[in-house]
CSV table of C-alpha atoms in Angstrom, one decimal:
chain,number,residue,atom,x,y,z
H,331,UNK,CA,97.7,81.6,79.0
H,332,UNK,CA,94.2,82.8,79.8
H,333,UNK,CA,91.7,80.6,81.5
H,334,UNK,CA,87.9,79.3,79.6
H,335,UNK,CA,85.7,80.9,82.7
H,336,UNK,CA,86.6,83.0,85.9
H,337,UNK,CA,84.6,84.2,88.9
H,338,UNK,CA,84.4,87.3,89.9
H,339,UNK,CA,83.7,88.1,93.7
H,340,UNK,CA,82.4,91.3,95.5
H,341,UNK,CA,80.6,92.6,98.5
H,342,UNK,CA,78.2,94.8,98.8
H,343,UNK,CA,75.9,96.5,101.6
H,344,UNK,CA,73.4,99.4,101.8
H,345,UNK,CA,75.1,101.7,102.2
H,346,UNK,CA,77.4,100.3,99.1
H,347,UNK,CA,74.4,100.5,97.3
H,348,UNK,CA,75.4,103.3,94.7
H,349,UNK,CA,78.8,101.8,94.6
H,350,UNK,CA,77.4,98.3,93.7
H,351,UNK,CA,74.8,99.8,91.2
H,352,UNK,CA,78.2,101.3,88.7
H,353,UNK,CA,80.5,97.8,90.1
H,354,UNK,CA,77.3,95.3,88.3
H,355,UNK,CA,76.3,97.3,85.6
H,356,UNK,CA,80.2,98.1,84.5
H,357,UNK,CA,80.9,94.4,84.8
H,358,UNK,CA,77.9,93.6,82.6
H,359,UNK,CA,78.6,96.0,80.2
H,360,UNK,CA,82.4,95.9,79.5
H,361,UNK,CA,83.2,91.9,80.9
H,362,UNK,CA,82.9,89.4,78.5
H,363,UNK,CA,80.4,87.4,80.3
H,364,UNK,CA,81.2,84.4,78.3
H,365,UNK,CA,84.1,84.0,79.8
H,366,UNK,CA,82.2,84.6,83.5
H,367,UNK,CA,81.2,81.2,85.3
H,368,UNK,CA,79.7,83.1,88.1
H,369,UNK,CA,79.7,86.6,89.8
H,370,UNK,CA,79.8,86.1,94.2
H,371,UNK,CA,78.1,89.2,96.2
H,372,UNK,CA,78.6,88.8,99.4
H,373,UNK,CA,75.7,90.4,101.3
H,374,UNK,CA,76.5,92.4,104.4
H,375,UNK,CA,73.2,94.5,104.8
H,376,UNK,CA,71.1,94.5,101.6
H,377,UNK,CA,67.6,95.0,101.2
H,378,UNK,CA,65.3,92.3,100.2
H,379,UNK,CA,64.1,94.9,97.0
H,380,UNK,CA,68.4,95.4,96.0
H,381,UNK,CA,68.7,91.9,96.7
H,382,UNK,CA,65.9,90.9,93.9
H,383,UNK,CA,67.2,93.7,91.5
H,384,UNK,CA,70.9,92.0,91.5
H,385,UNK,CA,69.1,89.1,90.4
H,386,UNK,CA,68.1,90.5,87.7
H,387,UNK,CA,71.2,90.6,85.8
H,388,UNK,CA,73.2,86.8,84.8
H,389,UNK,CA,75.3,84.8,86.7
H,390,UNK,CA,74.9,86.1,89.7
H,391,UNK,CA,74.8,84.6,93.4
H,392,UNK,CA,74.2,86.3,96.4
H,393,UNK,CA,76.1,84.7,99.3
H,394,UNK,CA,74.5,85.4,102.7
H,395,UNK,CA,76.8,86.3,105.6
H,396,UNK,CA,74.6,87.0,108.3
H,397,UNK,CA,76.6,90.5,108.6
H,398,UNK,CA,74.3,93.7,108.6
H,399,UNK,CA,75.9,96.4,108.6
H,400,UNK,CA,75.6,100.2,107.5
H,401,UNK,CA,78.2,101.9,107.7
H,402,UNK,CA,76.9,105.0,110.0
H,403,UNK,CA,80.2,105.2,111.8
H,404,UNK,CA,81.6,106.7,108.1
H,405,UNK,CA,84.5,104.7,106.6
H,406,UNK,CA,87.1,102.7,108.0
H,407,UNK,CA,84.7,102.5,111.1
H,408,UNK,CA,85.0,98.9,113.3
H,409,UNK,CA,81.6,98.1,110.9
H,410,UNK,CA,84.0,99.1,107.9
H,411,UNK,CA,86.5,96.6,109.4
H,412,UNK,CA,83.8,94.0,110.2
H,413,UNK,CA,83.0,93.9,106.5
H,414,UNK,CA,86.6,93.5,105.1
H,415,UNK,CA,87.5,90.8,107.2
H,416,UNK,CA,84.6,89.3,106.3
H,417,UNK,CA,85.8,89.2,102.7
H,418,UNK,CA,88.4,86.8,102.7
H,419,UNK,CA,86.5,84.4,105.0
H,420,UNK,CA,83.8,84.1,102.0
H,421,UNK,CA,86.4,84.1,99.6
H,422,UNK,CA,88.0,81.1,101.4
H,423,UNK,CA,84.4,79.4,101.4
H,424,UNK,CA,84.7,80.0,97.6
H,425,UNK,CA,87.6,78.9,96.9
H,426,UNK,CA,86.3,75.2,98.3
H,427,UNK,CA,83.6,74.9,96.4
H,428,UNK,CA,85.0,76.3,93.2
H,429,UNK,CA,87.9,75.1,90.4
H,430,UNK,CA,87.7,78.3,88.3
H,431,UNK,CA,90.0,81.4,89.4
H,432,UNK,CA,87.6,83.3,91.6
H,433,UNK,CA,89.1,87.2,91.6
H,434,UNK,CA,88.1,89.4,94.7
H,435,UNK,CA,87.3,93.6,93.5
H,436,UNK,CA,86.3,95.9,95.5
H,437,UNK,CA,82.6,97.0,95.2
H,438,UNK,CA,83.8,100.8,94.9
H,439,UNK,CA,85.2,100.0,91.4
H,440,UNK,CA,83.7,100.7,87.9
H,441,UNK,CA,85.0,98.6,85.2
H,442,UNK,CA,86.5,100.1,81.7
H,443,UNK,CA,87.3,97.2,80.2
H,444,UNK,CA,87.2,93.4,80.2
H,445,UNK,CA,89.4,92.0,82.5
H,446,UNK,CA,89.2,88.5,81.6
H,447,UNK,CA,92.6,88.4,79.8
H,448,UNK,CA,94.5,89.6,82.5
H,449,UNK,CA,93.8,86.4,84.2
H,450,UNK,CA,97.2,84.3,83.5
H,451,UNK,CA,97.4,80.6,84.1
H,452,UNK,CA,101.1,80.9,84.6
H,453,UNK,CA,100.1,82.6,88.1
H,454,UNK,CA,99.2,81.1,91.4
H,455,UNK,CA,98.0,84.1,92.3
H,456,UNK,CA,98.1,87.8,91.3
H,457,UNK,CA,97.3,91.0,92.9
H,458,UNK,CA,97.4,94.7,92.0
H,459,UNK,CA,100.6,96.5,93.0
H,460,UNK,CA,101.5,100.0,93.4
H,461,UNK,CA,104.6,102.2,93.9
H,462,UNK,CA,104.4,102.7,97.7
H,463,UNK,CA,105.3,101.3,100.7
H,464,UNK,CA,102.5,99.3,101.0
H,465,UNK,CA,102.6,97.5,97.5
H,466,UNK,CA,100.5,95.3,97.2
H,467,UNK,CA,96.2,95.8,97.6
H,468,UNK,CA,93.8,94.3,98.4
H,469,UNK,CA,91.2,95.9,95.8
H,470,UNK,CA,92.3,93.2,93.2
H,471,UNK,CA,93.5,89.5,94.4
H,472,UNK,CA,93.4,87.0,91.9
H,473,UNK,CA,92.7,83.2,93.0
H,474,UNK,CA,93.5,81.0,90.3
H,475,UNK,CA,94.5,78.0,91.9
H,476,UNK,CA,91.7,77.5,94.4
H,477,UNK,CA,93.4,74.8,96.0
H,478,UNK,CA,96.3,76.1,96.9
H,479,UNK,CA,95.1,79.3,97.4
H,480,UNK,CA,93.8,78.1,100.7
H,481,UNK,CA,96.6,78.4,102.2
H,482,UNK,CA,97.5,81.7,100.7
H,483,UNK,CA,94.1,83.0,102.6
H,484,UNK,CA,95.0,81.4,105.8
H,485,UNK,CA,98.3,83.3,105.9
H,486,UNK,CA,96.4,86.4,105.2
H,487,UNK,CA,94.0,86.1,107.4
H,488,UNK,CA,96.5,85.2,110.5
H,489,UNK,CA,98.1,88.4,109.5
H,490,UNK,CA,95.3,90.6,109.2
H,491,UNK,CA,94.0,89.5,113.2
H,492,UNK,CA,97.8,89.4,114.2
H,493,UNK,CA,98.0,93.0,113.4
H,494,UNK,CA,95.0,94.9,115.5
H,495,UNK,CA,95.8,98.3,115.9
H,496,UNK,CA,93.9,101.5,116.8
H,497,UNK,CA,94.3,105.1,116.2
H,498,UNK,CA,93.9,107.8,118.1
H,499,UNK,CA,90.1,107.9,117.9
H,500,UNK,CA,90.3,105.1,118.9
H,501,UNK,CA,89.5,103.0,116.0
H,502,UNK,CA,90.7,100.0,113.6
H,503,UNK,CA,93.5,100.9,112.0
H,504,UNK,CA,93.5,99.8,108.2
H,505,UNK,CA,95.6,96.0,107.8
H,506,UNK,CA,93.9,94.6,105.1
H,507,UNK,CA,96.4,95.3,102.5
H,508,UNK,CA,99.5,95.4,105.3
H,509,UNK,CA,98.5,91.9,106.0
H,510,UNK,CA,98.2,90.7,102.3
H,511,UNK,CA,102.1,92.5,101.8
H,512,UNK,CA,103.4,90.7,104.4
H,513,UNK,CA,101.7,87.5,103.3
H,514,UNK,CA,103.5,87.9,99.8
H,515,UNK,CA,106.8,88.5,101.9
H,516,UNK,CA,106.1,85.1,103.8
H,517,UNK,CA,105.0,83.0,100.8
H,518,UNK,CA,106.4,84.1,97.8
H,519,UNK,CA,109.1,81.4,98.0
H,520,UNK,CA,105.5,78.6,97.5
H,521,UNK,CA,103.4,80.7,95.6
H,522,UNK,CA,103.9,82.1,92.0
H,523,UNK,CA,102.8,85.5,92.2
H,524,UNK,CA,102.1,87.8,89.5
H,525,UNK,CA,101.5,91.9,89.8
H,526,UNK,CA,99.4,93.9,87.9
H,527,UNK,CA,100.2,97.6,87.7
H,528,UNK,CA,97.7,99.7,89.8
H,529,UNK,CA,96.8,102.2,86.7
H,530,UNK,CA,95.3,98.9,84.9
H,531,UNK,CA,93.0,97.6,87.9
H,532,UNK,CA,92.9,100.2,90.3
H,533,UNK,CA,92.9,103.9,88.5
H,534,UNK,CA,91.8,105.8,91.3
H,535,UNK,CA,92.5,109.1,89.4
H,536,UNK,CA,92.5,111.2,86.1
H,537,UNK,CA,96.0,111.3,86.1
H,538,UNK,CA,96.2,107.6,86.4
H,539,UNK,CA,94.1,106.9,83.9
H,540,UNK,CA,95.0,105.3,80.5
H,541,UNK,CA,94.8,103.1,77.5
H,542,UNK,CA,95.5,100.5,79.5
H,543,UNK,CA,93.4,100.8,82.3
H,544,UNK,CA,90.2,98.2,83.1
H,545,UNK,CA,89.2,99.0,86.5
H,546,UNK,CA,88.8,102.4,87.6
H,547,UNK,CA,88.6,102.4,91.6
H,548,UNK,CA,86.8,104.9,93.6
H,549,UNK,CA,89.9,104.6,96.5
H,550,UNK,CA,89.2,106.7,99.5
H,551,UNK,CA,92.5,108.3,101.1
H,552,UNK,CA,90.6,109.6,104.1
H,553,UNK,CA,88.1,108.8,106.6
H,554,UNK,CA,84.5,109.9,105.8
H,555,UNK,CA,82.0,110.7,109.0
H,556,UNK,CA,79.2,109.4,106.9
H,557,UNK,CA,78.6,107.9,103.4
H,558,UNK,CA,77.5,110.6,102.0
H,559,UNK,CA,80.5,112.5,103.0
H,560,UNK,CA,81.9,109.2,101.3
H,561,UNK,CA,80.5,109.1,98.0
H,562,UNK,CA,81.0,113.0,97.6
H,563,UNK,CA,84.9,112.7,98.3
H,564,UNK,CA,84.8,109.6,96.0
H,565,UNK,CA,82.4,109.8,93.3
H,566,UNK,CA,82.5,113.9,92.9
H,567,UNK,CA,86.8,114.4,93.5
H,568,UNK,CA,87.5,111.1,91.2
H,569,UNK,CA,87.3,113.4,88.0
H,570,UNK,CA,86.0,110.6,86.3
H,571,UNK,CA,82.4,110.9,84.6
H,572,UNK,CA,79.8,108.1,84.1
């Protein structure tokens, strides 16, 4: 069973501009807004002028952070990492002041299709999962019982600062979705948790790309020294066109 509203929650920076520009006007496009109660973007480094243009389009709230950041270290820098554990602290703000399933995308994501009816009432809480040794990601995590989601978040978050790591260069080592795997390992005993296939909210390829697919993700499998060395690896070897 499908639920009346959801919210949908992303977060977006500077240099995520281009990023968040295909992520809002996707969503507007191909969501059935009527079933939207409100759209979260978290600001971590937006201008006042992208700020005011977001506003622009319904139902959306920016939530400050007091995070600036820009990304010049290139992806998966320590500012990279600052970001994404920012993102489930928000979401856990959210998810107090909210009844409706709040669901947490990436801002590197353009959607296809709605996704409104993939939201299932018969789930605590579901989450895209892949074929790989790290399952389950964190580009799609469904909330839809606030309440006792909190604790869900909690777990994760214990996880994701439990597991500091650096590589060679001497930076953060990726946990984000590690964490959230091992949180479904520790908790899938309280939690109902449902999956949904990768190809349907996280295409990140032509090849995974079909009928069924709402959410195609612009997934980066390799650092970038700079966003624009980002968005060219993403945007330009995605073989999607837009």
């Amino acid at each position: 069973m499908t639920y009346a509203k959801i919210n949908i929650y992303t977060v977006i920076n500077d240099a995520y501009w281009k990023f968040g520009q295909i992520f809002i006007k996707s969503l507007h496009d191909k969501v059935n807004l009527d079933k939207i109660n409100k759209i979260f973007i978290s600001d971590t480094g937006l201008t006042q002028q992208q700020i005011e243009y977001l506003k622009t389009y319904p139902k959306i709230e920016i939530v400050n952070t007091d995070i600036v950041t820009n990304f010049k270290g290139g992806s998966w820098s320590d500012e990279w990492h600052e970001v994404v554990s920012s993102k489930t602290l928000i979401l856990k703000t959210l998810l107090e002041n909210n009844d409706e399933p709040i669901v947490m995308i990436d801002a590197d994501c353009l959607f296809y299709k709605d996704i409104t009816n993939l939201i299932n009432s018969n789930y605590d809480i579901q989450i895209c999962k892949r074929n790989n040794h790290i399952p389950w990601l964190g580009s799609f995590v469904s909330i839809n019982n606030p309440k006792k989601g909190l604790e869900f978040i909690n777990t994760w978050r214990e996880n994701i600062y439990n597991d500091i790591r650096h590589d060679e260069d001497g930076h953060l080592v990726a946990r984000e979705s590690p964490a959230l795997c091992k949180t479904v390992d520790q908790l899938n005993d309280i939690f109902s948790i449902g999956s949904i296939p990768e190809h349907v909210v996280s295409s990140t390829h032509e090849g995974a790309f079909n009928e069924e697919t709402c959410i195609v993700h612009f997934k980066g499998s390799s650092k970038s020294k700079n966003i624009e060395e980002l968005y060219n690896k993403r945007l330009g070897t995605s073989g999607f066109r837009f």
